[in-house]
Coordinates of C-alpha atoms in Angstrom, one line a residue:
M1 CA 0.1 -0.2 -0.1
T2 CA 1.6 3.3 -1.1
N3 CA -1.5 6.0 -0.6
Q4 CA -4.5 6.0 1.8
S5 CA -6.8 5.5 -1.3
Q6 CA -6.0 2.4 -2.1
A7 CA -8.0 1.1 0.6
L8 CA -11.3 1.4 -1.7
A9 CA -9.7 -0.8 -4.4
F10 CA -8.7 -3.5 -1.6
S11 CA -11.8 -3.3 -0.3
G12 CA -13.5 -3.5 -3.7
F13 CA -15.3 -0.5 -3.4
E14 CA -15.8 2.0 -6.3
G15 CA -16.0 5.0 -3.8
C16 CA -17.8 5.7 -0.9
A17 CA -20.9 8.2 -0.5
S18 CA -20.4 9.4 3.2
S19 CA -17.8 12.1 3.7
R20 CA -17.4 12.0 7.6
E21 CA -14.0 11.0 9.0
F22 CA -13.2 8.9 5.7
Y23 CA -10.1 7.8 5.8
W24 CA -10.4 7.0 9.2
H25 CA -13.2 4.5 8.9
L26 CA -11.3 2.8 6.0
A27 CA -8.5 2.6 8.6
S28 CA -5.7 3.9 5.9
D29 CA -5.2 7.2 8.1
N30 CA -2.0 6.0 9.6
T31 CA 0.8 5.0 7.5
N32 CA 2.2 3.0 10.7
Q33 CA -0.6 0.7 10.1
W34 CA -0.7 0.4 6.0
G35 CA 1.0 -3.4 6.5
R36 CA -2.4 -4.5 7.2
F37 CA -3.2 -4.1 4.0
P38 CA -4.5 -5.9 1.7
E39 CA -4.7 -9.0 3.9
A40 CA -7.7 -7.3 6.2
Q41 CA -9.6 -6.6 3.4
S42 CA -9.1 -10.1 1.8
Y43 CA -11.8 -12.0 4.0
K44 CA -15.7 -12.3 3.1
W45 CA -18.2 -12.9 5.5
T46 CA -20.4 -16.2 4.2
V47 CA -23.1 -17.8 5.6
G48 CA -25.1 -21.0 3.9
P49 CA -27.5 -24.0 5.0
E50 CA -25.2 -25.7 7.1
D51 CA -25.7 -22.7 9.1
G52 CA -29.2 -22.9 9.4
C53 CA -29.6 -19.9 6.3
E54 CA -31.2 -20.8 3.0
G55 CA -31.3 -18.7 0.1
L56 CA -28.7 -16.2 0.9
K57 CA -28.0 -14.2 -2.7
E58 CA -25.3 -12.7 -3.3
L59 CA -24.5 -9.1 -2.0
N60 CA -26.0 -6.9 -5.1
K61 CA -26.0 -3.1 -4.6
E62 CA -28.3 -2.4 -7.4
N63 CA -30.8 -5.1 -5.9
I64 CA -30.3 -3.3 -2.2
V65 CA -31.0 0.3 -3.9
Q66 CA -34.2 -1.5 -5.6
D67 CA -35.4 -2.8 -2.3
M68 CA -35.2 0.5 -0.6
V69 CA -36.8 2.5 -3.0
Q70 CA -39.6 0.2 -3.7
Q71 CA -40.2 -1.3 0.0
G72 CA -38.6 1.5 2.1
G73 CA -35.5 2.9 3.6
W74 CA -33.4 1.6 6.5
L75 CA -33.2 4.0 9.6
L76 CA -30.2 3.1 11.9
L77 CA -30.0 4.4 15.4
G78 CA -26.9 3.6 17.5
D79 CA -23.5 5.0 18.8
S80 CA -20.5 5.3 16.9
I81 CA -20.1 1.5 15.9
T82 CA -23.8 2.0 14.0
E83 CA -22.5 5.2 12.7
G84 CA -19.5 3.2 11.0
H85 CA -22.0 0.5 9.6
F86 CA -23.5 3.5 8.1
F87 CA -20.4 4.6 6.4
S88 CA -19.7 1.0 5.2
L89 CA -23.4 1.3 3.9
S90 CA -22.6 4.0 1.8
C91 CA -19.4 2.6 0.1
I92 CA -21.6 -0.6 -0.7
L93 CA -24.5 1.4 -2.4
Y94 CA -22.0 3.8 -4.3
P95 CA -22.4 5.4 -6.8
H96 CA -25.9 4.6 -6.8
V97 CA -26.3 6.7 -3.8
I98 CA -25.3 10.3 -2.4
A99 CA -25.0 11.2 1.0
T100 CA -25.4 14.2 3.3
P101 CA -24.2 16.3 4.7
N102 CA -20.7 17.0 3.1
Y103 CA -18.2 17.1 5.8
T104 CA -15.4 17.9 3.3
P105 CA -15.5 21.9 3.9
N106 CA -16.5 21.3 7.4
S107 CA -15.6 18.1 9.7
Y108 CA -17.0 19.2 12.8
F109 CA -20.7 18.9 12.5
D110 CA -22.6 18.1 15.3
R111 CA -22.4 13.9 15.9
A112 CA -26.4 14.4 16.7
W113 CA -27.0 16.0 12.9
P114 CA -28.6 13.3 10.9
Q115 CA -26.6 11.6 8.0
N116 CA -28.8 10.5 5.1
L117 CA -28.4 8.6 1.9
Y118 CA -30.3 9.6 -0.9
L119 CA -30.6 7.8 -4.6
N120 CA -28.4 9.4 -7.2
P121 CA -30.2 11.3 -9.5
E122 CA -27.3 10.5 -12.2
S123 CA -27.6 6.4 -11.2
P124 CA -28.8 4.5 -14.2
L125 CA -31.0 2.8 -11.8
V126 CA -33.4 5.9 -11.9
K127 CA -34.4 5.2 -15.6
E128 CA -34.2 1.2 -15.3
M129 CA -36.4 0.3 -12.3
Y130 CA -40.1 1.2 -11.2
I131 CA -40.0 4.3 -8.5
P132 CA -43.2 4.2 -6.5
A133 CA -45.4 7.3 -6.9
H134 CA -44.7 8.5 -3.2
F135 CA -41.0 8.1 -3.5
N136 CA -39.3 11.7 -4.2
V137 CA -35.5 11.0 -5.4
T138 CA -34.2 14.3 -3.9
E139 CA -36.3 14.0 -0.6
T140 CA -36.9 10.3 0.3
P141 CA -33.7 8.9 2.2
L142 CA -32.8 5.1 1.4
A143 CA -30.8 5.0 4.6
T144 CA -30.5 7.4 7.5
F145 CA -27.9 7.5 10.4
R146 CA -29.0 9.0 14.1
R147 CA -26.4 8.8 16.9
I148 CA -28.4 7.2 19.9
D149 CA -26.4 5.6 22.5
L150 CA -28.8 4.7 24.8
L151 CA -31.6 4.6 23.1
M152 CA -33.6 6.7 25.4
T153 CA -32.6 10.1 27.0
P154 CA -31.0 10.5 30.4
E155 CA -34.1 11.8 32.1
E156 CA -36.1 9.1 30.8
L157 CA -33.7 6.8 32.5
V158 CA -33.8 8.7 35.6
H159 CA -37.3 8.5 35.5
L160 CA -37.6 5.0 35.1
H161 CA -34.8 4.4 37.6
D162 CA -36.6 6.5 40.3
T163 CA -39.7 4.2 39.5
L164 CA -38.1 1.1 39.8
H165 CA -36.2 2.0 42.8
P166 CA -38.4 4.9 44.8
D167 CA -36.2 4.2 47.9
T168 CA -33.1 5.4 46.3
H169 CA -30.5 7.3 48.4
E170 CA -30.9 10.9 48.1
N171 CA -27.4 11.4 47.1
F172 CA -27.6 9.5 44.3
S173 CA -26.8 10.4 40.7
L174 CA -27.7 7.7 38.2
F175 CA -25.2 9.8 35.3
S176 CA -21.9 11.3 35.8
D177 CA -20.9 14.2 33.3
E178 CA -19.5 12.1 30.0
A179 CA -21.1 13.0 27.0
T180 CA -23.3 11.1 25.4
W181 CA -25.9 11.9 22.7
N182 CA -29.7 10.6 22.7
M183 CA -33.0 10.9 21.4
S184 CA -36.2 10.1 23.0
P185 CA -38.3 7.1 21.3
T186 CA -41.1 9.7 21.2
E187 CA -38.7 11.7 18.6
Y188 CA -37.4 9.0 16.6
L189 CA -40.4 6.6 16.4
P190 CA -42.3 9.2 14.3
L191 CA -39.3 9.8 12.2
F192 CA -39.5 6.1 11.3
L193 CA -43.1 5.5 11.2
E194 CA -43.8 8.7 8.9
N195 CA -41.1 9.1 6.2
G196 CA -40.9 5.8 4.5
Y197 CA -38.8 3.8 6.2
S198 CA -39.7 0.1 6.5
T199 CA -37.0 -1.2 8.7
L200 CA -35.3 0.5 12.0
V201 CA -32.1 -1.0 12.7
I202 CA -30.9 -0.6 16.4
S203 CA -28.0 -1.5 18.4
T204 CA -26.7 -0.5 21.9
G205 CA -24.8 -1.6 24.8
G206 CA -21.1 0.0 24.3
H207 CA -22.0 2.9 26.3
W208 CA -23.7 1.4 29.0
T209 CA -21.0 1.5 31.3
T210 CA -19.8 2.2 34.9
T211 CA -18.2 5.4 33.8
L212 CA -21.5 7.2 32.0
F213 CA -23.7 5.0 35.1
G214 CA -21.6 7.0 37.5
G215 CA -24.3 6.1 40.1
Y216 CA -23.4 2.5 40.0
G217 CA -19.2 3.4 39.9
K218 CA -16.7 2.6 42.6
N219 CA -17.0 5.4 44.4
A220 CA -20.8 5.9 44.5
P221 CA -22.8 6.2 47.2
L222 CA -25.6 3.6 48.4
V223 CA -27.8 3.0 45.9
Y224 CA -30.7 1.5 47.0
G225 CA -31.4 -2.0 49.6
G226 CA -30.4 -5.1 48.0
A227 CA -28.7 -3.0 44.7
K228 CA -26.1 -4.6 43.0
F229 CA -23.0 -2.3 42.6
G230 CA -20.5 -2.1 39.4
I231 CA -21.7 -3.8 35.8
D232 CA -24.1 -6.0 37.7
G233 CA -26.0 -3.0 38.9
V234 CA -25.9 -1.4 35.2
I235 CA -27.0 -4.4 33.4
D236 CA -29.7 -5.3 36.0
F237 CA -30.9 -2.0 34.8
F238 CA -30.6 -2.2 31.2
E239 CA -32.7 -5.0 31.4
H240 CA -35.4 -3.1 32.7
A241 CA -34.9 -0.3 30.3
M242 CA -35.0 -2.6 27.5
R243 CA -37.9 -4.1 28.3
K244 CA -39.5 -0.4 28.7
W245 CA -37.9 0.3 25.1
A246 CA -39.3 -2.6 23.2
T247 CA -42.8 -2.0 25.1
D248 CA -42.8 1.2 23.7
V249 CA -41.7 0.4 20.4
Q250 CA -43.9 -2.3 20.0
S251 CA -47.1 -0.4 21.0
A252 CA -46.4 2.7 18.4
L253 CA -45.8 0.0 15.6
D254 CA -49.1 -1.7 16.8
E255 CA -50.9 1.6 16.7
A256 CA -49.5 2.7 13.1
A257 CA -51.2 -0.8 11.9
R258 CA -54.4 0.0 13.4
K259 CA -54.5 3.5 11.6
D260 CA -53.1 2.2 8.0
P261 CA -53.9 -2.0 8.2
G262 CA -53.2 -1.9 4.4
A263 CA -49.8 -0.4 4.9
K264 CA -46.6 -2.0 3.9
K265 CA -45.1 -4.0 7.1
R266 CA -42.6 -2.5 9.4
Q267 CA -40.1 -4.5 11.3
V268 CA -37.2 -3.5 14.0
V269 CA -33.9 -5.1 14.0
V270 CA -32.1 -5.4 16.6
R271 CA -28.4 -6.3 15.9
A272 CA -26.4 -7.9 18.9
Y273 CA -23.7 -5.3 20.1
L274 CA -20.1 -6.0 19.0
P275 CA -17.4 -5.8 21.8
G276 CA -13.9 -4.8 21.1
H277 CA -10.6 -6.7 21.1
D278 CA -7.4 -5.9 23.7
N279 CA -4.4 -5.4 21.9
C280 CA -5.8 -5.5 18.5
H281 CA -3.3 -3.9 16.4
N282 CA -0.7 -6.3 17.3
I283 CA -2.9 -9.0 16.1
R284 CA -2.9 -9.6 12.0
K285 CA -4.7 -12.3 11.3
P286 CA -8.4 -13.4 12.1
W287 CA -9.2 -15.9 14.9
S288 CA -10.8 -19.5 14.3
E289 CA -12.5 -19.5 17.4
V290 CA -13.6 -16.6 19.6
R291 CA -11.5 -15.7 22.9
P292 CA -13.7 -14.4 25.5
E293 CA -10.0 -13.4 27.3
G294 CA -9.7 -10.9 24.5
S295 CA -12.2 -8.3 25.4
Y296 CA -11.4 -7.4 28.9
S297 CA -11.4 -3.3 28.5
Y298 CA -14.3 -0.8 29.1
N299 CA -17.4 -3.3 29.3
W300 CA -16.5 -5.5 26.9
G301 CA -15.9 -8.7 28.6
S302 CA -19.5 -8.5 29.5
I303 CA -21.0 -7.3 26.3
W304 CA -22.3 -10.9 25.7
R305 CA -24.6 -10.1 29.1
Y306 CA -25.9 -7.2 27.5
N307 CA -26.8 -8.9 24.1
E308 CA -28.2 -11.9 26.3
K309 CA -30.9 -9.6 28.1
I310 CA -32.3 -8.3 24.7
L311 CA -32.1 -11.9 23.2
T312 CA -34.0 -13.5 25.7
E313 CA -36.4 -10.5 26.1
I314 CA -37.6 -9.6 22.5
P315 CA -39.0 -13.1 21.2
R316 CA -41.6 -13.7 23.8
K317 CA -44.0 -10.8 23.8
Y318 CA -42.5 -8.1 20.7
P319 CA -43.4 -9.8 17.4
D320 CA -42.6 -7.0 15.5
L321 CA -38.9 -6.8 17.0
H322 CA -36.1 -9.2 15.7
Y323 CA -32.8 -9.8 17.2
L324 CA -29.9 -10.7 14.9
A325 CA -27.0 -12.5 16.8
I326 CA -24.7 -11.6 13.8
E327 CA -21.9 -10.4 16.0
R328 CA -19.6 -13.8 15.8
P329 CA -17.7 -12.9 12.5
G330 CA -16.6 -9.4 13.9
R331 CA -15.7 -11.2 17.4
L332 CA -13.2 -13.5 15.1
R333 CA -11.7 -10.5 13.7
P334 CA -9.2 -8.2 16.1
D335 CA -7.5 -7.4 13.2
A336 CA -10.0 -5.4 11.3
H337 CA -10.1 -2.5 13.7
T338 CA -9.6 1.3 12.8
T339 CA -6.1 2.8 13.5
S340 CA -6.8 4.5 16.6
D341 CA -8.7 2.2 18.9
C342 CA -9.5 -1.3 19.1
L343 CA -13.3 -1.3 19.2
H344 CA -14.6 0.5 15.9
I345 CA -14.4 -1.7 12.8
M346 CA -12.7 -0.5 9.8
T347 CA -14.9 -0.4 6.5
G348 CA -14.2 -3.0 4.0
A349 CA -13.0 -5.8 6.2
G350 CA -16.1 -7.7 5.4
V351 CA -17.7 -7.3 9.3
M352 CA -20.0 -4.5 8.6
E353 CA -20.3 -5.4 5.1
G354 CA -21.5 -8.8 6.2
W355 CA -24.0 -7.2 8.9
S356 CA -25.4 -5.0 5.7
H357 CA -25.6 -8.2 3.5
Y358 CA -27.4 -10.4 6.2
I359 CA -29.9 -7.6 7.2
W360 CA -30.9 -7.3 3.8
H361 CA -31.3 -11.0 3.3
Y362 CA -33.4 -10.9 6.6
V363 CA -35.5 -8.2 5.9
S364 CA -36.4 -9.2 2.3
N365 CA -36.7 -12.7 2.3
E366 CA -37.0 -14.1 5.9
M367 CA -39.3 -11.5 7.1
G368 CA -41.7 -12.1 4.4
R369 CA -41.6 -7.9 3.7
G370 CA -44.7 -8.2 0.8
R371 CA -47.1 -8.9 3.9
H372 CA -49.5 -6.2 4.9
S373 CA -49.1 -4.9 8.8
R374 CA -50.3 -7.3 11.6
V375 CA -52.9 -5.7 13.8
H376 CA -52.1 -7.0 17.6
T377 CA -55.3 -7.1 20.2

């Protein structure tokens, strides 16, 4: 590798529509790590009948764009890992999409700003495919990312915690002053339901730490009688919060279906959160088996517990919420991180591209997208 732009060719991309932290996402921003190319981009996530998956078609950007235009786009909500997923999607679908905002003249836009992918008016697909009457090429997004770390606002979580534990110590403060970006479901669910999206893709877990939830930190005062401390206390509260979140989301979907029973079915996909790998930049090849001992920093060693809370909760009561346990390929890739840390995944290594591939397959095949909305009573 002799220049940072070669990362695109090594990754099999024609380009990327998003301009936010462009070469950081491609992990070509540090010449000291160029030795990882092109091997880190030489792996492809695969799945087949032996994995319990039938009918997985080859990843085809034209078909994905067509599905998004005709069936509805994706709204991606989550932290900076999901932002990386959005950037990767902008590369997969290029040159058929354009992205906003343009970060080239100003790279310091607020992280809370929405990032969108629109159908490129210059794409040959505009003339080749059927475009529904309600779809506006310049105004209807194919995909949108919103930075939402916790899926609920701190105020909503404080209220929930107070409701669960009214005997909380008077000096207790649930949150520290650590920065976090969030929106309320009362804000983003209308965005999902009223703007042509058919799939809501969410993932959370990385910011549910004892540093952000300082009330459960090492030096916190007594929370309430019988409280668990440290990460155990955070995970306990996480379970309650996810149950509340899932209930609110399913209720919103039910209400939307009642108001318009003939509408195309909407679905919510919960992607399992991916932990990081300690010492990742000294590892140059994928693992053949997951090594839990490789994820001890931050809350990484406990991410499986967060995922388990969601996995055990969702299938029971929330028929329009679907948990996708697609984190294992990423857990096998300590060699696939960005240059600055060992949590974020580089675009083009096949990990996030695999997420998009399987989510596309799941919502367009296994979900039966042609069905109309189900009304729950």
